Coordinates of C-alpha atoms in Angstrom, one line a residue:
M2 CA 22.8 -72.7 -29.0
M3 CA 23.0 -70.1 -31.5
K4 CA 19.0 -69.8 -32.0
S5 CA 18.9 -69.7 -28.4
G6 CA 21.2 -67.0 -28.2
W7 CA 19.3 -65.0 -30.7
K8 CA 16.3 -65.8 -28.8
R9 CA 17.8 -64.1 -25.9
I10 CA 19.1 -60.6 -27.3
L11 CA 15.8 -60.3 -29.1
I12 CA 14.0 -60.3 -26.4
F13 CA 16.4 -58.0 -24.4
M14 CA 15.9 -55.9 -27.5
L15 CA 12.3 -55.8 -27.3
L16 CA 12.6 -55.0 -23.2
W17 CA 14.8 -51.9 -23.8
Q18 CA 12.4 -50.6 -26.1
V19 CA 9.8 -51.3 -23.7
L20 CA 11.7 -49.1 -21.2
L21 CA 12.7 -46.4 -23.6
L22 CA 8.9 -45.7 -24.4
A23 CA 7.8 -45.9 -20.4
G24 CA 10.8 -43.5 -19.7
C25 CA 9.3 -40.8 -22.7
D26 CA 5.8 -41.0 -21.5
Y27 CA 6.9 -40.4 -17.8
Y28 CA 9.2 -37.4 -19.0
V29 CA 6.4 -36.1 -21.2
N30 CA 3.6 -36.1 -17.7
E31 CA 6.1 -34.9 -15.4
Q32 CA 6.7 -31.7 -17.7
P33 CA 5.8 -28.6 -16.0
A34 CA 2.8 -26.3 -17.2
Q35 CA 3.4 -23.7 -19.8
Q36 CA 4.1 -20.8 -18.5
A37 CA 1.7 -17.7 -19.0
P38 CA 3.1 -15.5 -21.1
V39 CA 5.1 -12.4 -19.4
P40 CA 3.2 -9.2 -20.1
F41 CA 5.0 -5.9 -21.5
Y42 CA 5.8 -3.1 -18.5
N43 CA 5.4 0.2 -18.5
R44 CA 8.6 1.6 -16.3
D45 CA 9.8 5.1 -15.3
S46 CA 13.0 7.1 -15.6
R47 CA 14.9 4.7 -13.2
G48 CA 13.8 1.5 -15.0
R49 CA 11.0 0.7 -11.9
A50 CA 7.9 -1.5 -13.2
D51 CA 4.2 -0.1 -13.1
T52 CA 1.6 -2.2 -11.3
I53 CA -0.8 -3.6 -13.4
G54 CA -4.2 -5.1 -13.8
K55 CA -7.9 -4.6 -14.5
L56 CA -9.6 -2.0 -11.9
G57 CA -13.3 -2.4 -12.7
T58 CA -13.9 -1.9 -16.3
Q59 CA -10.6 -0.5 -17.1
S60 CA -6.9 -1.9 -17.9
I61 CA -4.4 0.4 -15.9
S62 CA -0.9 0.7 -15.6
I63 CA 0.0 2.7 -12.2
P64 CA 3.1 4.1 -12.4
A65 CA 6.0 2.7 -9.6
G66 CA 6.4 4.6 -6.5
V67 CA 3.0 6.0 -6.2
I68 CA 1.1 3.2 -4.6
D69 CA 0.9 3.6 -0.8
G70 CA 1.7 0.2 0.5
W71 CA 0.6 -2.6 -2.1
A72 CA -2.1 -2.9 -4.4
R73 CA -4.5 -6.1 -3.2
Y74 CA -6.0 -8.2 -6.3
M75 CA -9.2 -10.2 -6.2
G76 CA -8.8 -13.1 -4.3
D77 CA -5.7 -12.0 -2.2
P78 CA -5.7 -13.3 1.3
G79 CA -6.7 -11.0 3.6
D80 CA -4.2 -9.1 6.3
F81 CA -5.5 -11.0 8.8
A82 CA -5.7 -14.2 7.1
D83 CA -4.4 -17.7 8.4
P84 CA -0.3 -17.8 7.9
K85 CA -1.0 -21.0 6.5
I86 CA -3.8 -20.0 3.8
K87 CA -1.1 -17.3 2.9
A88 CA 2.0 -19.5 2.6
K89 CA -0.5 -21.9 0.2
Y90 CA -1.9 -18.9 -1.9
Q91 CA -0.6 -18.5 -5.2
R92 CA -1.5 -15.7 -7.3
P93 CA -2.7 -15.6 -11.0
P94 CA -0.1 -14.2 -13.4
E95 CA -0.1 -10.8 -13.7
S96 CA -1.9 -9.4 -16.5
Y97 CA -4.0 -6.5 -17.7
D98 CA -7.2 -8.6 -17.0
L99 CA -6.2 -9.4 -13.4
P100 CA -8.8 -7.5 -11.2
I101 CA -7.5 -5.2 -8.6
E102 CA -9.6 -5.5 -5.7
S103 CA -7.8 -1.8 -4.5
F104 CA -5.0 0.4 -3.7
G105 CA -4.1 3.6 -2.2
F106 CA -1.9 6.4 -3.0
Q107 CA -1.6 10.1 -2.0
Y108 CA -3.6 13.3 -3.6
R109 CA -2.5 17.0 -3.3
I110 CA -5.8 18.8 -3.1
T111 CA -4.3 22.4 -4.2
D112 CA -2.6 21.2 -7.3
G113 CA -4.2 18.2 -8.0
D114 CA -0.6 16.3 -8.2
I115 CA -0.2 13.1 -6.9
Y116 CA 3.1 11.6 -4.1
T117 CA 5.7 9.3 -6.3
S118 CA 8.8 8.5 -4.4
F119 CA 12.0 9.7 -6.3
R120 CA 9.7 12.6 -7.2
Q121 CA 9.8 16.4 -6.1
T122 CA 6.1 15.6 -4.6
E123 CA 8.2 13.1 -2.2
E124 CA 10.1 16.1 -1.0
D125 CA 7.2 18.3 -0.9
Y126 CA 5.2 15.8 1.2
R127 CA 7.6 15.5 3.5
H128 CA 8.1 18.9 4.1
D129 CA 4.7 19.7 4.8
N130 CA 4.5 16.8 7.4
E131 CA 7.2 18.5 9.3
T132 CA 6.1 22.3 9.2
L133 CA 2.0 22.2 8.8
I134 CA 0.9 19.2 11.0
P135 CA 3.2 19.6 14.2
Y136 CA 1.6 23.3 14.5
G137 CA -1.9 22.4 13.5
K138 CA -2.1 24.0 10.1
P139 CA -4.4 22.5 7.8
F140 CA -2.5 19.3 5.6
P141 CA -3.1 20.0 1.7
W142 CA -2.9 16.0 1.2
A143 CA -5.6 13.9 1.0
G144 CA -5.3 9.8 1.5
V145 CA -6.8 8.1 -1.2
I146 CA -8.3 4.7 -1.8
I147 CA -9.4 3.0 -4.7
Y148 CA -12.0 -0.1 -4.7
G149 CA -13.0 -2.0 -7.6
E150 CA -16.6 -2.9 -7.9
Y151 CA -17.4 -6.5 -9.4
D152 CA -20.3 -7.5 -8.0
A153 CA -23.0 -7.2 -10.7
T154 CA -25.7 -7.5 -8.2
A155 CA -24.4 -4.7 -6.1
P156 CA -25.9 -0.9 -6.7
L157 CA -23.4 1.5 -7.4
N158 CA -24.8 4.3 -4.8
F159 CA -24.7 4.7 -1.1
N160 CA -28.7 5.0 -0.9
F161 CA -28.6 1.4 1.7
T162 CA -25.7 2.6 3.3
V163 CA -26.7 6.4 4.5
Q164 CA -30.3 4.8 5.5
D165 CA -28.6 2.3 8.1
D166 CA -26.2 4.7 9.5
F167 CA -29.3 7.2 10.4
R168 CA -31.3 3.9 11.5
V169 CA -28.2 2.7 13.7
S170 CA -27.7 6.3 15.1
K171 CA -31.6 6.5 16.1
E172 CA -31.4 2.9 17.3
V173 CA -28.2 2.9 19.3
T174 CA -28.0 6.9 20.7
D175 CA -31.3 8.0 20.1
I176 CA -30.2 11.2 17.7
D177 CA -31.9 11.9 14.9
Y178 CA -30.3 13.0 12.1
I179 CA -32.1 16.2 10.2
Q180 CA -32.0 17.5 6.7
Q181 CA -31.0 21.4 7.2
P182 CA -32.5 23.8 4.9
Q183 CA -30.0 25.1 3.1
P184 CA -27.0 23.1 0.6
L185 CA -23.8 23.3 1.9
Y186 CA -21.2 23.3 -1.4
G187 CA -23.9 21.6 -3.5
L188 CA -24.4 18.8 -0.8
T189 CA -27.3 18.0 1.4
V190 CA -26.5 18.6 4.6
Y191 CA -27.7 16.5 7.5
R192 CA -26.8 17.3 11.4
A193 CA -27.2 15.0 14.5
N194 CA -30.7 16.5 16.2
N195 CA -29.8 20.1 14.5
G196 CA -26.3 20.3 15.9
I197 CA -27.6 20.9 19.5
D198 CA -26.8 18.3 22.4
P199 CA -30.6 17.5 23.8
Q200 CA -28.5 17.0 27.3
T201 CA -27.2 20.8 27.5
G202 CA -29.2 22.0 24.7
E203 CA -26.1 23.5 23.6
P204 CA -24.3 22.6 20.4
W205 CA -22.1 19.4 20.6
K206 CA -19.3 19.5 22.5
S207 CA -18.1 15.9 21.1
D208 CA -18.6 15.1 17.5
T209 CA -17.4 11.0 17.9
L210 CA -21.1 9.9 17.2
T211 CA -22.4 13.0 16.0
R212 CA -20.2 14.2 12.6
D213 CA -21.9 16.1 10.0
R214 CA -23.3 13.8 7.1
M215 CA -23.8 15.3 3.3
I216 CA -24.7 13.7 0.2
K217 CA -25.2 14.3 -3.6
K218 CA -27.5 12.5 -5.4
D219 CA -28.1 11.8 -9.6
Q220 CA -30.6 12.8 -12.0
A221 CA -32.2 9.8 -11.1
G222 CA -32.3 10.4 -7.2
N223 CA -29.3 7.6 -6.1
I224 CA -26.7 8.8 -3.3
K225 CA -23.4 9.0 -5.5
T226 CA -21.5 11.3 -3.0
Y227 CA -21.8 10.7 0.5
I228 CA -19.4 12.6 3.3
D229 CA -19.0 13.0 6.8
C230 CA -16.9 15.5 8.6
Q231 CA -15.9 16.3 12.1
F232 CA -17.0 19.6 13.7
T233 CA -15.5 19.9 17.1
Q234 CA -11.5 19.3 16.8
H235 CA -9.2 21.9 15.9
I236 CA -8.3 20.4 12.9
N237 CA -11.5 18.6 11.7
S238 CA -11.2 15.7 9.2
C239 CA -13.6 14.5 6.5
H240 CA -14.1 10.9 4.9
H241 CA -15.3 11.0 1.4
M242 CA -16.8 8.4 -0.9
F243 CA -18.0 8.2 -4.4
F244 CA -19.1 5.8 -7.1
N245 CA -18.0 6.2 -10.3
D246 CA -20.4 4.3 -13.0
D247 CA -18.5 3.9 -16.0
W248 CA -15.8 2.6 -14.4
H249 CA -17.7 0.3 -12.0
I250 CA -15.3 1.4 -9.0
R251 CA -15.8 3.1 -5.4
V252 CA -13.3 5.9 -4.2
W253 CA -12.6 6.6 -0.4
I254 CA -10.9 9.9 0.5
G255 CA -10.0 11.3 3.5
Y256 CA -8.7 15.0 4.0
S257 CA -8.9 18.4 6.2
R258 CA -12.6 19.8 6.0
T259 CA -10.5 23.5 5.6
Y260 CA -11.0 21.6 1.6
L261 CA -14.3 20.5 1.7
P262 CA -15.4 23.1 -1.0
Q263 CA -13.5 21.5 -3.1
W264 CA -15.3 18.1 -2.8
Q265 CA -16.4 18.1 -6.8
E266 CA -12.9 19.4 -8.1
M267 CA -11.6 16.4 -5.8
E268 CA -13.5 13.9 -7.5
G269 CA -13.4 15.0 -10.9
R270 CA -9.4 15.3 -10.5
I271 CA -9.0 11.8 -9.0
M272 CA -10.9 10.4 -11.8
Q273 CA -8.3 12.4 -14.6
I274 CA -5.4 10.8 -12.9
L275 CA -7.2 7.0 -13.3
D276 CA -8.0 7.7 -16.7
S277 CA -4.2 8.9 -17.3
W278 CA -3.2 5.2 -16.3
R279 CA -5.6 3.5 -18.8
V280 CA -3.9 0.9 -21.1
T281 CA -4.7 -1.6 -24.0
R282 CA -5.1 -5.1 -22.8
E283 CA -1.4 -5.3 -24.1
G284 CA 0.1 -2.5 -21.8
K285 CA 0.1 0.2 -24.7
L286 CA -0.5 3.7 -22.5
L287 CA -3.3 5.3 -23.8
G288 CA -2.4 8.9 -22.4
K289 CA 0.4 10.4 -20.4
Q290 CA 1.0 9.5 -17.1
I291 CA 0.1 11.7 -13.7
G292 CA 2.7 10.9 -11.1
K293 CA 5.5 9.2 -13.5
A294 CA 9.0 9.5 -12.3

């Protein structure tokens, strides 16, 4: 009887050890994956964290309160994506290497400053909206959208875009764009049928399909700036795009045609703004941030 009792105890102890080992293995397997380290965030005077990521070739830290809306990262579902896809999508952890697809902000043309909430420019922007737009006066603010360009095979120029726009104009509306003999503010200008409506023999009364188009080429002959502008409205607007090779970005700007003479200054100042947001991969600022509250 004694031997039989010891055997039972020994078997019980062996079974208990097996169960313990199995439990440990289960516990190890069920541990969550190690989380990515939380990056360092630069903050403004109110403690708000910057938006971080990599724009084209540069790591940046965008001051809080600057972005108009939100930043979209590469891989984020589109605005009209299936809600089920949006619900399941998990963005990779934030870092200074996470590629930014696009974001926008408001740029003041008259002095090169930008809109930031809880800064004087917020009051300025509201004041200009209330006192200029309702009375048909030129609005000194430009909407800016920055796009990161990550396709190594895509050329950083508007050569095809311009050719295709002219082709579509001819095939769909039978309107030829003709280069004008004199440049305008350093831009080569193309006007729809030389600015004349062929049906009336008079200047166009509508610019819906006949906006003026302007380009600027680099030394290699590639179109780096492409602008189209209204010319029949009470306040004419311009859509302005340019590429920056060093950053691998495309920039879109919308503004009143009144400020077209400052197109080169706008390009330069917008790049200065972006340059002021550059950081190391650890988040250390490389200069004084423009627009920081």
